[in-house]
C-alpha angles and dihedrals in degrees: 000000000000088000095049092052088047089057094044092049091050095047093050090044091051087051092053089245121157115245119195114180118176130208139172088231135043115260095254089068095049095089093162097070094067130239104282093052095044091050089051088055093046091054093069135064109298115198136171109234108211117208113257121269123237092273092055093045094056090047092055091052089047090057093052090047086054097046091041096038091227122165106239125139123220099259091054085055094047092049091044086049098049098043099042104047101146108090138341096247093055086047096052092043089053092053092046090052095052091045092047093045090048091049094045089050098039093236134137117259107243133148088259087065098044088054091054096041091047098041094115089048099050119070126225111268116252118223122247129243092254093051091050090054092046091053090049095048087050095049093048094047091052094046091050094053096043093247139113125263087246089060096053090050094040128109091243107099098176124121116264111244 
């Protein structure tokens, strides 16, 4: 297989064709390819492709909406793009899942519907360190004063008797 790939690589290169291989590792780390193929890969442009940011993810979804003529408002695209970040196929699949569910159930596509439909795809949000620290401070303060955490966070600011 390596030999065939080398011949294909050579034929395309000789024909002045552009070759765009991709990998999750740089060529130097692809030791199983063999020295000849690895050196050919190293002779070209090597770049690291970053995952798209939120704006780019929304734009990709917007293109899909336009191409497929889907009914999805911008806030739903924002929600899907923020919740499904791993890859474009998952993101587009999530969008199609939301729009198909809405269509089948004759419902309006909105963020609340997207939240329900994508519940099993979207992991529960993990609290930040700041939220954990705040929760701990509230709990210890409540314990010290012999009140509940709700009392500490509530509107009533009167002194407990």
